[in-house]
Amino acid sequence: RAAAAAAGGQPLLRMERAATIFFGVPTMGAHVNGFVQDEETGRPKGVWIGKRSMSKATYPGLLDQMVAGGQPAGLSFTENMRKECAEEASLPPSVVASAVPTGLVSYCYGTRKGLSTKALVTFDLRMPPDLVPFNADGEVDEFVLMSVEEAVNSIRTCLPLWKPNAALVMIDFALRHGFITCDLPEYEELARGLRASGFLGDAEFGGRFRL
């Protein structure tokens, strides 16, 4: 993890990612929503969800995006996304080339170790219907193809099954593609909360936002 004076500037220092929380240093990552498109409607009909390896030091066994990883020093977001797609899902470069950057999800919460401030660059990747992701680095136990409605309902009813930031990215995907509509009373608060600078811990997230 490199800390710079400004985006694109020369690094002022490099710090092990695991240590950043003790100093309140913001970290970044890249998350990829792998989806299968409905050929009739043109909308996503399914999303590939990864179940994190039980050997992971953080959030073992929880649901995550098809591809997700922290942002290291020395790589651009796109370069990191491509690297993670190869390592976590064994995706060929020809498929990864169609990934589209879709924005940023940011959040901040307090832990026993310190302040965790993170921003996630998100990508949408249309997957060929016959392509099944396969993990190559041992960090994912299995991949499951869920309908978008099923994934959103899982967050609504079984939030503890999800890695917290993966739930945020999934909600962002559902908002952008119209699976969570503007008629929801909490729509504006929910949309704003995905790019909030205030605290957004697990309990608060589960208590404030009802899909």
mmCIF file with all atom_site columns, C-alpha atoms in Angstrom:
data_model
loop_
_atom_site.group_PDB
_atom_site.id
_atom_site.type_symbol
_atom_site.label_atom_id
_atom_site.label_alt_id
_atom_site.label_comp_id
_atom_site.label_asym_id
_atom_site.label_entity_id
_atom_site.label_seq_id
_atom_site.pdbx_PDB_ins_code
_atom_site.Cartn_x
_atom_site.Cartn_y
_atom_site.Cartn_z
_atom_site.occupancy
_atom_site.B_iso_or_equiv
_atom_site.pdbx_formal_charge
_atom_site.auth_seq_id
_atom_site.auth_comp_id
_atom_site.auth_asym_id
_atom_site.auth_atom_id
_atom_site.pdbx_PDB_model_num
ATOM 1   C CA . ARG A 1 1   ? 0.000   0.000   0.000   1.00 0.00 ? 1   ARG A CA 1
ATOM 2   C CA . ALA A 1 2   ? 1.467   3.363   -1.023  1.00 0.00 ? 2   ALA A CA 1
ATOM 3   C CA . ALA A 1 3   ? 0.425   6.661   0.533   1.00 0.00 ? 3   ALA A CA 1
ATOM 4   C CA . ALA A 1 4   ? 0.791   9.678   -1.752  1.00 0.00 ? 4   ALA A CA 1
ATOM 5   C CA . ALA A 1 5   ? 0.259   13.408  -1.251  1.00 0.00 ? 5   ALA A CA 1
ATOM 6   C CA . ALA A 1 6   ? -2.329  13.410  -4.057  1.00 0.00 ? 6   ALA A CA 1
ATOM 7   C CA . ALA A 1 7   ? -3.840  10.976  -6.490  1.00 0.00 ? 7   ALA A CA 1
ATOM 8   C CA . GLY A 1 8   ? -1.256  10.144  -9.127  1.00 0.00 ? 8   GLY A CA 1
ATOM 9   C CA . GLY A 1 9   ? 1.547   11.696  -7.095  1.00 0.00 ? 9   GLY A CA 1
ATOM 10  C CA . GLN A 1 10  ? 4.786   10.059  -6.050  1.00 0.00 ? 10  GLN A CA 1
ATOM 11  C CA . PRO A 1 11  ? 4.420   7.804   -2.975  1.00 0.00 ? 11  PRO A CA 1
ATOM 12  C CA . LEU A 1 12  ? 5.405   9.415   0.312   1.00 0.00 ? 12  LEU A CA 1
ATOM 13  C CA . LEU A 1 13  ? 5.748   6.036   2.006   1.00 0.00 ? 13  LEU A CA 1
ATOM 14  C CA . ARG A 1 14  ? 4.842   2.389   1.625   1.00 0.00 ? 14  ARG A CA 1
ATOM 15  C CA . MET A 1 15  ? 3.033   0.492   4.364   1.00 0.00 ? 15  MET A CA 1
ATOM 16  C CA . GLU A 1 16  ? 1.943   -3.104  4.813   1.00 0.00 ? 16  GLU A CA 1
ATOM 17  C CA . ARG A 1 17  ? -1.823  -3.162  4.212   1.00 0.00 ? 17  ARG A CA 1
ATOM 18  C CA . ALA A 1 18  ? -2.513  -4.989  7.484   1.00 0.00 ? 18  ALA A CA 1
ATOM 19  C CA . ALA A 1 19  ? -0.888  -2.128  9.427   1.00 0.00 ? 19  ALA A CA 1
ATOM 20  C CA . THR A 1 20  ? -2.857  0.726   7.862   1.00 0.00 ? 20  THR A CA 1
ATOM 21  C CA . ILE A 1 21  ? -5.803  0.391   10.239  1.00 0.00 ? 21  ILE A CA 1
ATOM 22  C CA . PHE A 1 22  ? -3.602  1.167   13.246  1.00 0.00 ? 22  PHE A CA 1
ATOM 23  C CA . PHE A 1 23  ? -2.659  4.510   11.690  1.00 0.00 ? 23  PHE A CA 1
ATOM 24  C CA . GLY A 1 24  ? -6.024  5.409   10.146  1.00 0.00 ? 24  GLY A CA 1
ATOM 25  C CA . VAL A 1 25  ? -4.537  5.321   6.638   1.00 0.00 ? 25  VAL A CA 1
ATOM 26  C CA . PRO A 1 26  ? -7.238  4.853   3.970   1.00 0.00 ? 26  PRO A CA 1
ATOM 27  C CA . THR A 1 27  ? -6.939  1.791   1.759   1.00 0.00 ? 27  THR A CA 1
ATOM 28  C CA . MET A 1 28  ? -8.420  0.947   -1.609  1.00 0.00 ? 28  MET A CA 1
ATOM 29  C CA . GLY A 1 29  ? -9.449  -2.143  -3.502  1.00 0.00 ? 29  GLY A CA 1
ATOM 30  C CA . ALA A 1 30  ? -11.010 -3.411  -6.711  1.00 0.00 ? 30  ALA A CA 1
ATOM 31  C CA . HIS A 1 31  ? -14.242 -5.446  -6.857  1.00 0.00 ? 31  HIS A CA 1
ATOM 32  C CA . VAL A 1 32  ? -15.616 -7.088  -9.989  1.00 0.00 ? 32  VAL A CA 1
ATOM 33  C CA . ASN A 1 33  ? -19.297 -7.891  -10.470 1.00 0.00 ? 33  ASN A CA 1
ATOM 34  C CA . GLY A 1 34  ? -19.304 -10.847 -12.819 1.00 0.00 ? 34  GLY A CA 1
ATOM 35  C CA . PHE A 1 35  ? -22.771 -11.086 -14.329 1.00 0.00 ? 35  PHE A CA 1
ATOM 36  C CA . VAL A 1 36  ? -24.658 -13.099 -16.942 1.00 0.00 ? 36  VAL A CA 1
ATOM 37  C CA . GLN A 1 37  ? -26.924 -11.089 -19.212 1.00 0.00 ? 37  GLN A CA 1
ATOM 38  C CA . ASP A 1 38  ? -30.498 -11.899 -20.143 1.00 0.00 ? 38  ASP A CA 1
ATOM 39  C CA . GLU A 1 39  ? -30.421 -11.919 -23.941 1.00 0.00 ? 39  GLU A CA 1
ATOM 40  C CA . GLU A 1 40  ? -34.082 -10.931 -24.208 1.00 0.00 ? 40  GLU A CA 1
ATOM 41  C CA . THR A 1 41  ? -34.093 -7.933  -21.868 1.00 0.00 ? 41  THR A CA 1
ATOM 42  C CA . GLY A 1 42  ? -30.416 -6.949  -22.002 1.00 0.00 ? 42  GLY A CA 1
ATOM 43  C CA . ARG A 1 43  ? -30.367 -6.731  -18.201 1.00 0.00 ? 43  ARG A CA 1
ATOM 44  C CA . PRO A 1 44  ? -28.243 -8.814  -15.859 1.00 0.00 ? 44  PRO A CA 1
ATOM 45  C CA . LYS A 1 45  ? -30.074 -11.978 -14.846 1.00 0.00 ? 45  LYS A CA 1
ATOM 46  C CA . GLY A 1 46  ? -27.447 -13.545 -12.629 1.00 0.00 ? 46  GLY A CA 1
ATOM 47  C CA . VAL A 1 47  ? -24.300 -12.642 -10.696 1.00 0.00 ? 47  VAL A CA 1
ATOM 48  C CA . TRP A 1 48  ? -21.394 -14.890 -9.817  1.00 0.00 ? 48  TRP A CA 1
ATOM 49  C CA . ILE A 1 49  ? -20.775 -14.843 -6.063  1.00 0.00 ? 49  ILE A CA 1
ATOM 50  C CA . GLY A 1 50  ? -17.644 -16.241 -4.470  1.00 0.00 ? 50  GLY A CA 1
ATOM 51  C CA . LYS A 1 51  ? -17.575 -17.948 -1.085  1.00 0.00 ? 51  LYS A CA 1
ATOM 52  C CA . ARG A 1 52  ? -14.337 -17.006 0.643   1.00 0.00 ? 52  ARG A CA 1
ATOM 53  C CA . SER A 1 53  ? -11.997 -19.785 1.682   1.00 0.00 ? 53  SER A CA 1
ATOM 54  C CA . MET A 1 54  ? -12.327 -20.991 5.250   1.00 0.00 ? 54  MET A CA 1
ATOM 55  C CA . SER A 1 55  ? -8.559  -20.549 5.523   1.00 0.00 ? 55  SER A CA 1
ATOM 56  C CA . LYS A 1 56  ? -8.771  -16.784 4.976   1.00 0.00 ? 56  LYS A CA 1
ATOM 57  C CA . ALA A 1 57  ? -7.618  -14.707 7.950   1.00 0.00 ? 57  ALA A CA 1
ATOM 58  C CA . THR A 1 58  ? -10.523 -12.274 7.484   1.00 0.00 ? 58  THR A CA 1
ATOM 59  C CA . TYR A 1 59  ? -14.189 -13.083 6.843   1.00 0.00 ? 59  TYR A CA 1
ATOM 60  C CA . PRO A 1 60  ? -13.647 -16.803 6.144   1.00 0.00 ? 60  PRO A CA 1
ATOM 61  C CA . GLY A 1 61  ? -16.579 -18.537 4.475   1.00 0.00 ? 61  GLY A CA 1
ATOM 62  C CA . LEU A 1 62  ? -18.498 -15.333 3.752   1.00 0.00 ? 62  LEU A CA 1
ATOM 63  C CA . LEU A 1 63  ? -19.972 -14.308 0.407   1.00 0.00 ? 63  LEU A CA 1
ATOM 64  C CA . ASP A 1 64  ? -17.992 -11.941 -1.792  1.00 0.00 ? 64  ASP A CA 1
ATOM 65  C CA . GLN A 1 65  ? -17.857 -10.612 -5.337  1.00 0.00 ? 65  GLN A CA 1
ATOM 66  C CA . MET A 1 66  ? -16.632 -12.988 -8.034  1.00 0.00 ? 66  MET A CA 1
ATOM 67  C CA . VAL A 1 67  ? -13.321 -11.125 -7.898  1.00 0.00 ? 67  VAL A CA 1
ATOM 68  C CA . ALA A 1 68  ? -12.157 -8.764  -5.162  1.00 0.00 ? 68  ALA A CA 1
ATOM 69  C CA . GLY A 1 69  ? -8.792  -7.685  -3.883  1.00 0.00 ? 69  GLY A CA 1
ATOM 70  C CA . GLY A 1 70  ? -6.917  -4.948  -2.082  1.00 0.00 ? 70  GLY A CA 1
ATOM 71  C CA . GLN A 1 71  ? -5.061  -2.342  -4.117  1.00 0.00 ? 71  GLN A CA 1
ATOM 72  C CA . PRO A 1 72  ? -1.282  -2.810  -3.940  1.00 0.00 ? 72  PRO A CA 1
ATOM 73  C CA . ALA A 1 73  ? 1.383   -0.216  -4.630  1.00 0.00 ? 73  ALA A CA 1
ATOM 74  C CA . GLY A 1 74  ? 2.824   -0.196  -8.127  1.00 0.00 ? 74  GLY A CA 1
ATOM 75  C CA . LEU A 1 75  ? -0.294  -1.229  -10.058 1.00 0.00 ? 75  LEU A CA 1
ATOM 76  C CA . SER A 1 76  ? -3.122  0.756   -11.578 1.00 0.00 ? 76  SER A CA 1
ATOM 77  C CA . PHE A 1 77  ? -6.680  -0.217  -10.653 1.00 0.00 ? 77  PHE A CA 1
ATOM 78  C CA . THR A 1 78  ? -7.189  -1.818  -14.060 1.00 0.00 ? 78  THR A CA 1
ATOM 79  C CA . GLU A 1 79  ? -3.924  -3.752  -13.811 1.00 0.00 ? 79  GLU A CA 1
ATOM 80  C CA . ASN A 1 80  ? -4.879  -4.978  -10.360 1.00 0.00 ? 80  ASN A CA 1
ATOM 81  C CA . MET A 1 81  ? -8.352  -5.963  -11.569 1.00 0.00 ? 81  MET A CA 1
ATOM 82  C CA . ARG A 1 82  ? -6.838  -8.019  -14.398 1.00 0.00 ? 82  ARG A CA 1
ATOM 83  C CA . LYS A 1 83  ? -4.384  -9.703  -12.019 1.00 0.00 ? 83  LYS A CA 1
ATOM 84  C CA . GLU A 1 84  ? -7.140  -10.593 -9.545  1.00 0.00 ? 84  GLU A CA 1
ATOM 85  C CA . CYS A 1 85  ? -9.404  -11.926 -12.315 1.00 0.00 ? 85  CYS A CA 1
ATOM 86  C CA . ALA A 1 86  ? -6.665  -14.348 -13.347 1.00 0.00 ? 86  ALA A CA 1
ATOM 87  C CA . GLU A 1 87  ? -5.775  -15.407 -9.795  1.00 0.00 ? 87  GLU A CA 1
ATOM 88  C CA . GLU A 1 88  ? -9.211  -15.625 -8.217  1.00 0.00 ? 88  GLU A CA 1
ATOM 89  C CA . ALA A 1 89  ? -11.409 -16.736 -11.114 1.00 0.00 ? 89  ALA A CA 1
ATOM 90  C CA . SER A 1 90  ? -9.023  -18.021 -13.842 1.00 0.00 ? 90  SER A CA 1
ATOM 91  C CA . LEU A 1 91  ? -10.631 -15.726 -16.396 1.00 0.00 ? 91  LEU A CA 1
ATOM 92  C CA . PRO A 1 92  ? -8.983  -15.445 -19.833 1.00 0.00 ? 92  PRO A CA 1
ATOM 93  C CA . PRO A 1 93  ? -7.717  -11.994 -20.891 1.00 0.00 ? 93  PRO A CA 1
ATOM 94  C CA . SER A 1 94  ? -10.219 -11.916 -23.769 1.00 0.00 ? 94  SER A CA 1
ATOM 95  C CA . VAL A 1 95  ? -13.088 -11.980 -21.249 1.00 0.00 ? 95  VAL A CA 1
ATOM 96  C CA . VAL A 1 96  ? -11.469 -9.608  -18.756 1.00 0.00 ? 96  VAL A CA 1
ATOM 97  C CA . ALA A 1 97  ? -10.935 -7.061  -21.539 1.00 0.00 ? 97  ALA A CA 1
ATOM 98  C CA . SER A 1 98  ? -14.671 -6.317  -21.536 1.00 0.00 ? 98  SER A CA 1
ATOM 99  C CA . ALA A 1 99  ? -14.720 -5.220  -17.867 1.00 0.00 ? 99  ALA A CA 1
ATOM 100 C CA . VAL A 1 100 ? -16.226 -1.746  -17.464 1.00 0.00 ? 100 VAL A CA 1
ATOM 101 C CA . PRO A 1 101 ? -15.305 0.581   -14.553 1.00 0.00 ? 101 PRO A CA 1
ATOM 102 C CA . THR A 1 102 ? -18.516 1.687   -12.849 1.00 0.00 ? 102 THR A CA 1
ATOM 103 C CA . GLY A 1 103 ? -17.527 3.975   -10.003 1.00 0.00 ? 103 GLY A CA 1
ATOM 104 C CA . LEU A 1 104 ? -16.526 3.908   -6.372  1.00 0.00 ? 104 LEU A CA 1
ATOM 105 C CA . VAL A 1 105 ? -18.024 2.614   -3.132  1.00 0.00 ? 105 VAL A CA 1
ATOM 106 C CA . SER A 1 106 ? -16.548 4.136   0.021   1.00 0.00 ? 106 SER A CA 1
ATOM 107 C CA . TYR A 1 107 ? -17.132 3.561   3.704   1.00 0.00 ? 107 TYR A CA 1
ATOM 108 C CA . CYS A 1 108 ? -15.617 4.086   7.123   1.00 0.00 ? 108 CYS A CA 1
ATOM 109 C CA . TYR A 1 109 ? -16.071 2.258   10.409  1.00 0.00 ? 109 TYR A CA 1
ATOM 110 C CA . GLY A 1 110 ? -14.430 1.888   13.782  1.00 0.00 ? 110 GLY A CA 1
ATOM 111 C CA . THR A 1 111 ? -12.853 -1.341  15.016  1.00 0.00 ? 111 THR A CA 1
ATOM 112 C CA . ARG A 1 112 ? -10.974 -2.429  18.103  1.00 0.00 ? 112 ARG A CA 1
ATOM 113 C CA . LYS A 1 113 ? -7.754  -1.947  16.136  1.00 0.00 ? 113 LYS A CA 1
ATOM 114 C CA . GLY A 1 114 ? -8.532  1.544   14.851  1.00 0.00 ? 114 GLY A CA 1
ATOM 115 C CA . LEU A 1 115 ? -10.313 3.418   12.089  1.00 0.00 ? 115 LEU A CA 1
ATOM 116 C CA . SER A 1 116 ? -10.935 1.533   8.847   1.00 0.00 ? 116 SER A CA 1
ATOM 117 C CA . THR A 1 117 ? -11.476 3.837   5.872   1.00 0.00 ? 117 THR A CA 1
ATOM 118 C CA . LYS A 1 118 ? -11.801 2.203   2.479   1.00 0.00 ? 118 LYS A CA 1
ATOM 119 C CA . ALA A 1 119 ? -12.735 2.996   -1.095  1.00 0.00 ? 119 ALA A CA 1
ATOM 120 C CA . LEU A 1 120 ? -13.506 0.275   -3.635  1.00 0.00 ? 120 LEU A CA 1
ATOM 121 C CA . VAL A 1 121 ? -13.254 0.801   -7.378  1.00 0.00 ? 121 VAL A CA 1
ATOM 122 C CA . THR A 1 122 ? -15.985 -1.301  -8.976  1.00 0.00 ? 122 THR A CA 1
ATOM 123 C CA . PHE A 1 123 ? -16.149 -3.021  -12.338 1.00 0.00 ? 123 PHE A CA 1
ATOM 124 C CA . ASP A 1 124 ? -18.964 -4.807  -14.172 1.00 0.00 ? 124 ASP A CA 1
ATOM 125 C CA . LEU A 1 125 ? -17.887 -7.796  -16.254 1.00 0.00 ? 125 LEU A CA 1
ATOM 126 C CA . ARG A 1 126 ? -20.312 -9.546  -18.571 1.00 0.00 ? 126 ARG A CA 1
ATOM 127 C CA . MET A 1 127 ? -19.555 -13.264 -18.412 1.00 0.00 ? 127 MET A CA 1
ATOM 128 C CA . PRO A 1 128 ? -20.132 -15.707 -21.275 1.00 0.00 ? 128 PRO A CA 1
ATOM 129 C CA . PRO A 1 129 ? -23.077 -17.967 -20.320 1.00 0.00 ? 129 PRO A CA 1
ATOM 130 C CA . ASP A 1 130 ? -20.944 -21.106 -20.578 1.00 0.00 ? 130 ASP A CA 1
ATOM 131 C CA . LEU A 1 131 ? -17.957 -19.816 -18.614 1.00 0.00 ? 131 LEU A CA 1
ATOM 132 C CA . VAL A 1 132 ? -17.705 -20.921 -14.976 1.00 0.00 ? 132 VAL A CA 1
ATOM 133 C CA . PRO A 1 133 ? -15.082 -19.148 -12.823 1.00 0.00 ? 133 PRO A CA 1
ATOM 134 C CA . PHE A 1 134 ? -12.482 -21.384 -11.199 1.00 0.00 ? 134 PHE A CA 1
ATOM 135 C CA . ASN A 1 135 ? -10.275 -20.277 -8.329  1.00 0.00 ? 135 ASN A CA 1
ATOM 136 C CA . ALA A 1 136 ? -6.520  -20.536 -8.802  1.00 0.00 ? 136 ALA A CA 1
ATOM 137 C CA . ASP A 1 137 ? -5.036  -19.027 -5.631  1.00 0.00 ? 137 ASP A CA 1
ATOM 138 C CA . GLY A 1 138 ? -6.877  -20.926 -2.896  1.00 0.00 ? 138 GLY A CA 1
ATOM 139 C CA . GLU A 1 139 ? -8.771  -17.865 -1.633  1.00 0.00 ? 139 GLU A CA 1
ATOM 140 C CA . VAL A 1 140 ? -12.246 -18.917 -2.826  1.00 0.00 ? 140 VAL A CA 1
ATOM 141 C CA . ASP A 1 141 ? -13.927 -22.200 -1.857  1.00 0.00 ? 141 ASP A CA 1
ATOM 142 C CA . GLU A 1 142 ? -16.664 -22.060 -4.492  1.00 0.00 ? 142 GLU A CA 1
ATOM 143 C CA . PHE A 1 143 ? -18.561 -19.879 -6.923  1.00 0.00 ? 143 PHE A CA 1
ATOM 144 C CA . VAL A 1 144 ? -22.351 -19.727 -7.065  1.00 0.00 ? 144 VAL A CA 1
ATOM 145 C CA . LEU A 1 145 ? -24.469 -18.140 -9.790  1.00 0.00 ? 145 LEU A CA 1
ATOM 146 C CA . MET A 1 146 ? -27.375 -16.275 -8.145  1.00 0.00 ? 146 MET A CA 1
ATOM 147 C CA . SER A 1 147 ? -30.138 -14.247 -9.706  1.00 0.00 ? 147 SER A CA 1
ATOM 148 C CA . VAL A 1 148 ? -29.760 -10.568 -8.839  1.00 0.00 ? 148 VAL A CA 1
ATOM 149 C CA . GLU A 1 149 ? -33.042 -10.730 -6.929  1.00 0.00 ? 149 GLU A CA 1
ATOM 150 C CA . GLU A 1 150 ? -31.780 -13.712 -4.942  1.00 0.00 ? 150 GLU A CA 1
ATOM 151 C CA . ALA A 1 151 ? -28.555 -11.909 -4.035  1.00 0.00 ? 151 ALA A CA 1
ATOM 152 C CA . VAL A 1 152 ? -30.402 -8.770  -2.894  1.00 0.00 ? 152 VAL A CA 1
ATOM 153 C CA . ASN A 1 153 ? -32.876 -10.824 -0.876  1.00 0.00 ? 153 ASN A CA 1
ATOM 154 C CA . SER A 1 154 ? -29.971 -12.673 0.739   1.00 0.00 ? 154 SER A CA 1
ATOM 155 C CA . ILE A 1 155 ? -28.537 -9.338  1.911   1.00 0.00 ? 155 ILE A CA 1
ATOM 156 C CA . ARG A 1 156 ? -31.955 -8.315  3.198   1.00 0.00 ? 156 ARG A CA 1
ATOM 157 C CA . THR A 1 157 ? -32.569 -11.491 5.168   1.00 0.00 ? 157 THR A CA 1
ATOM 158 C CA . CYS A 1 158 ? -29.140 -13.059 5.782   1.00 0.00 ? 158 CYS A CA 1
ATOM 159 C CA . LEU A 1 159 ? -26.692 -10.141 5.949   1.00 0.00 ? 159 LEU A CA 1
ATOM 160 C CA . PRO A 1 160 ? -24.238 -11.953 8.286   1.00 0.00 ? 160 PRO A CA 1
ATOM 161 C CA . LEU A 1 161 ? -23.507 -14.403 5.444   1.00 0.00 ? 161 LEU A CA 1
ATOM 162 C CA . TRP A 1 162 ? -21.892 -11.581 3.452   1.00 0.00 ? 162 TRP A CA 1
ATOM 163 C CA . LYS A 1 163 ? -18.538 -9.913  3.751   1.00 0.00 ? 163 LYS A CA 1
ATOM 164 C CA . PRO A 1 164 ? -19.688 -6.384  4.709   1.00 0.00 ? 164 PRO A CA 1
ATOM 165 C CA . ASN A 1 165 ? -18.084 -4.480  1.854   1.00 0.00 ? 165 ASN A CA 1
ATOM 166 C CA . ALA A 1 166 ? -19.215 -7.096  -0.666  1.00 0.00 ? 166 ALA A CA 1
ATOM 167 C CA . ALA A 1 167 ? -22.803 -6.464  0.427   1.00 0.00 ? 167 ALA A CA 1
ATOM 168 C CA . LEU A 1 168 ? -22.294 -2.763  -0.280  1.00 0.00 ? 168 LEU A CA 1
ATOM 169 C CA . VAL A 1 169 ? -20.909 -3.446  -3.757  1.00 0.00 ? 169 VAL A CA 1
ATOM 170 C CA . MET A 1 170 ? -23.774 -5.839  -4.507  1.00 0.00 ? 170 MET A CA 1
ATOM 171 C CA . ILE A 1 171 ? -26.309 -3.201  -3.460  1.00 0.00 ? 171 ILE A CA 1
ATOM 172 C CA . ASP A 1 172 ? -24.551 -0.660  -5.671  1.00 0.00 ? 172 ASP A CA 1
ATOM 173 C CA . PHE A 1 173 ? -24.840 -3.093  -8.607  1.00 0.00 ? 173 PHE A CA 1
ATOM 174 C CA . ALA A 1 174 ? -28.544 -3.653  -7.904  1.00 0.00 ? 174 ALA A CA 1
ATOM 175 C CA . LEU A 1 175 ? -29.175 0.097   -7.693  1.00 0.00 ? 175 LEU A CA 1
ATOM 176 C CA . ARG A 1 176 ? -27.384 0.841   -10.942 1.00 0.00 ? 176 ARG A CA 1
ATOM 177 C CA . HIS A 1 177 ? -29.253 -1.860  -12.840 1.00 0.00 ? 177 HIS A CA 1
ATOM 178 C CA . GLY A 1 178 ? -32.689 -1.020  -11.457 1.00 0.00 ? 178 GLY A CA 1
ATOM 179 C CA . PHE A 1 179 ? -33.237 -4.008  -9.173  1.00 0.00 ? 179 PHE A CA 1
ATOM 180 C CA . ILE A 1 180 ? -33.659 -1.642  -6.235  1.00 0.00 ? 180 ILE A CA 1
ATOM 181 C CA . THR A 1 181 ? -36.035 1.068   -7.364  1.00 0.00 ? 181 THR A CA 1
ATOM 182 C CA . CYS A 1 182 ? -36.437 4.717   -6.506  1.00 0.00 ? 182 CYS A CA 1
ATOM 183 C CA . ASP A 1 183 ? -39.862 3.936   -4.992  1.00 0.00 ? 183 ASP A CA 1
ATOM 184 C CA . LEU A 1 184 ? -38.169 2.413   -1.962  1.00 0.00 ? 184 LEU A CA 1
ATOM 185 C CA . PRO A 1 185 ? -38.618 4.888   0.944   1.00 0.00 ? 185 PRO A CA 1
ATOM 186 C CA . GLU A 1 186 ? -34.944 4.571   1.930   1.00 0.00 ? 186 GLU A CA 1
ATOM 187 C CA . TYR A 1 187 ? -33.661 4.766   -1.652  1.00 0.00 ? 187 TYR A CA 1
ATOM 188 C CA . GLU A 1 188 ? -31.933 8.146   -1.359  1.00 0.00 ? 188 GLU A CA 1
ATOM 189 C CA . GLU A 1 189 ? -30.380 7.363   2.005   1.00 0.00 ? 189 GLU A CA 1
ATOM 190 C CA . LEU A 1 190 ? -29.209 4.006   0.746   1.00 0.00 ? 190 LEU A CA 1
ATOM 191 C CA . ALA A 1 191 ? -27.667 5.484   -2.409  1.00 0.00 ? 191 ALA A CA 1
ATOM 192 C CA . ARG A 1 192 ? -25.911 8.231   -0.461  1.00 0.00 ? 192 ARG A CA 1
ATOM 193 C CA . GLY A 1 193 ? -24.682 5.755   2.147   1.00 0.00 ? 193 GLY A CA 1
ATOM 194 C CA . LEU A 1 194 ? -22.661 3.847   -0.435  1.00 0.00 ? 194 LEU A CA 1
ATOM 195 C CA . ARG A 1 195 ? -20.408 6.867   -0.789  1.00 0.00 ? 195 ARG A CA 1
ATOM 196 C CA . ALA A 1 196 ? -20.455 8.130   2.766   1.00 0.00 ? 196 ALA A CA 1
ATOM 197 C CA . SER A 1 197 ? -17.523 9.501   4.701   1.00 0.00 ? 197 SER A CA 1
ATOM 198 C CA . GLY A 1 198 ? -19.079 8.780   8.085   1.00 0.00 ? 198 GLY A CA 1
ATOM 199 C CA . PHE A 1 199 ? -19.094 5.594   10.095  1.00 0.00 ? 199 PHE A CA 1
ATOM 200 C CA . LEU A 1 200 ? -20.922 2.635   8.599   1.00 0.00 ? 200 LEU A CA 1
ATOM 201 C CA . GLY A 1 201 ? -20.308 -0.406  10.775  1.00 0.00 ? 201 GLY A CA 1
ATOM 202 C CA . ASP A 1 202 ? -21.874 -3.833  10.347  1.00 0.00 ? 202 ASP A CA 1
ATOM 203 C CA . ALA A 1 203 ? -24.591 -3.320  12.962  1.00 0.00 ? 203 ALA A CA 1
ATOM 204 C CA . GLU A 1 204 ? -25.465 0.161   11.767  1.00 0.00 ? 204 GLU A CA 1
ATOM 205 C CA . PHE A 1 205 ? -25.673 -0.994  8.163   1.00 0.00 ? 205 PHE A CA 1
ATOM 206 C CA . GLY A 1 206 ? -27.983 -3.838  9.050   1.00 0.00 ? 206 GLY A CA 1
ATOM 207 C CA . GLY A 1 207 ? -30.162 -1.643  11.234  1.00 0.00 ? 207 GLY A CA 1
ATOM 208 C CA . ARG A 1 208 ? -30.530 1.443   9.061   1.00 0.00 ? 208 ARG A CA 1
ATOM 209 C CA . PHE A 1 209 ? -31.054 0.026   5.600   1.00 0.00 ? 209 PHE A CA 1
ATOM 210 C CA . ARG A 1 210 ? -33.952 -2.263  4.843   1.00 0.00 ? 210 ARG A CA 1
ATOM 211 C CA . LEU A 1 211 ? -34.285 -3.384  1.234   1.00 0.00 ? 211 LEU A CA 1
#
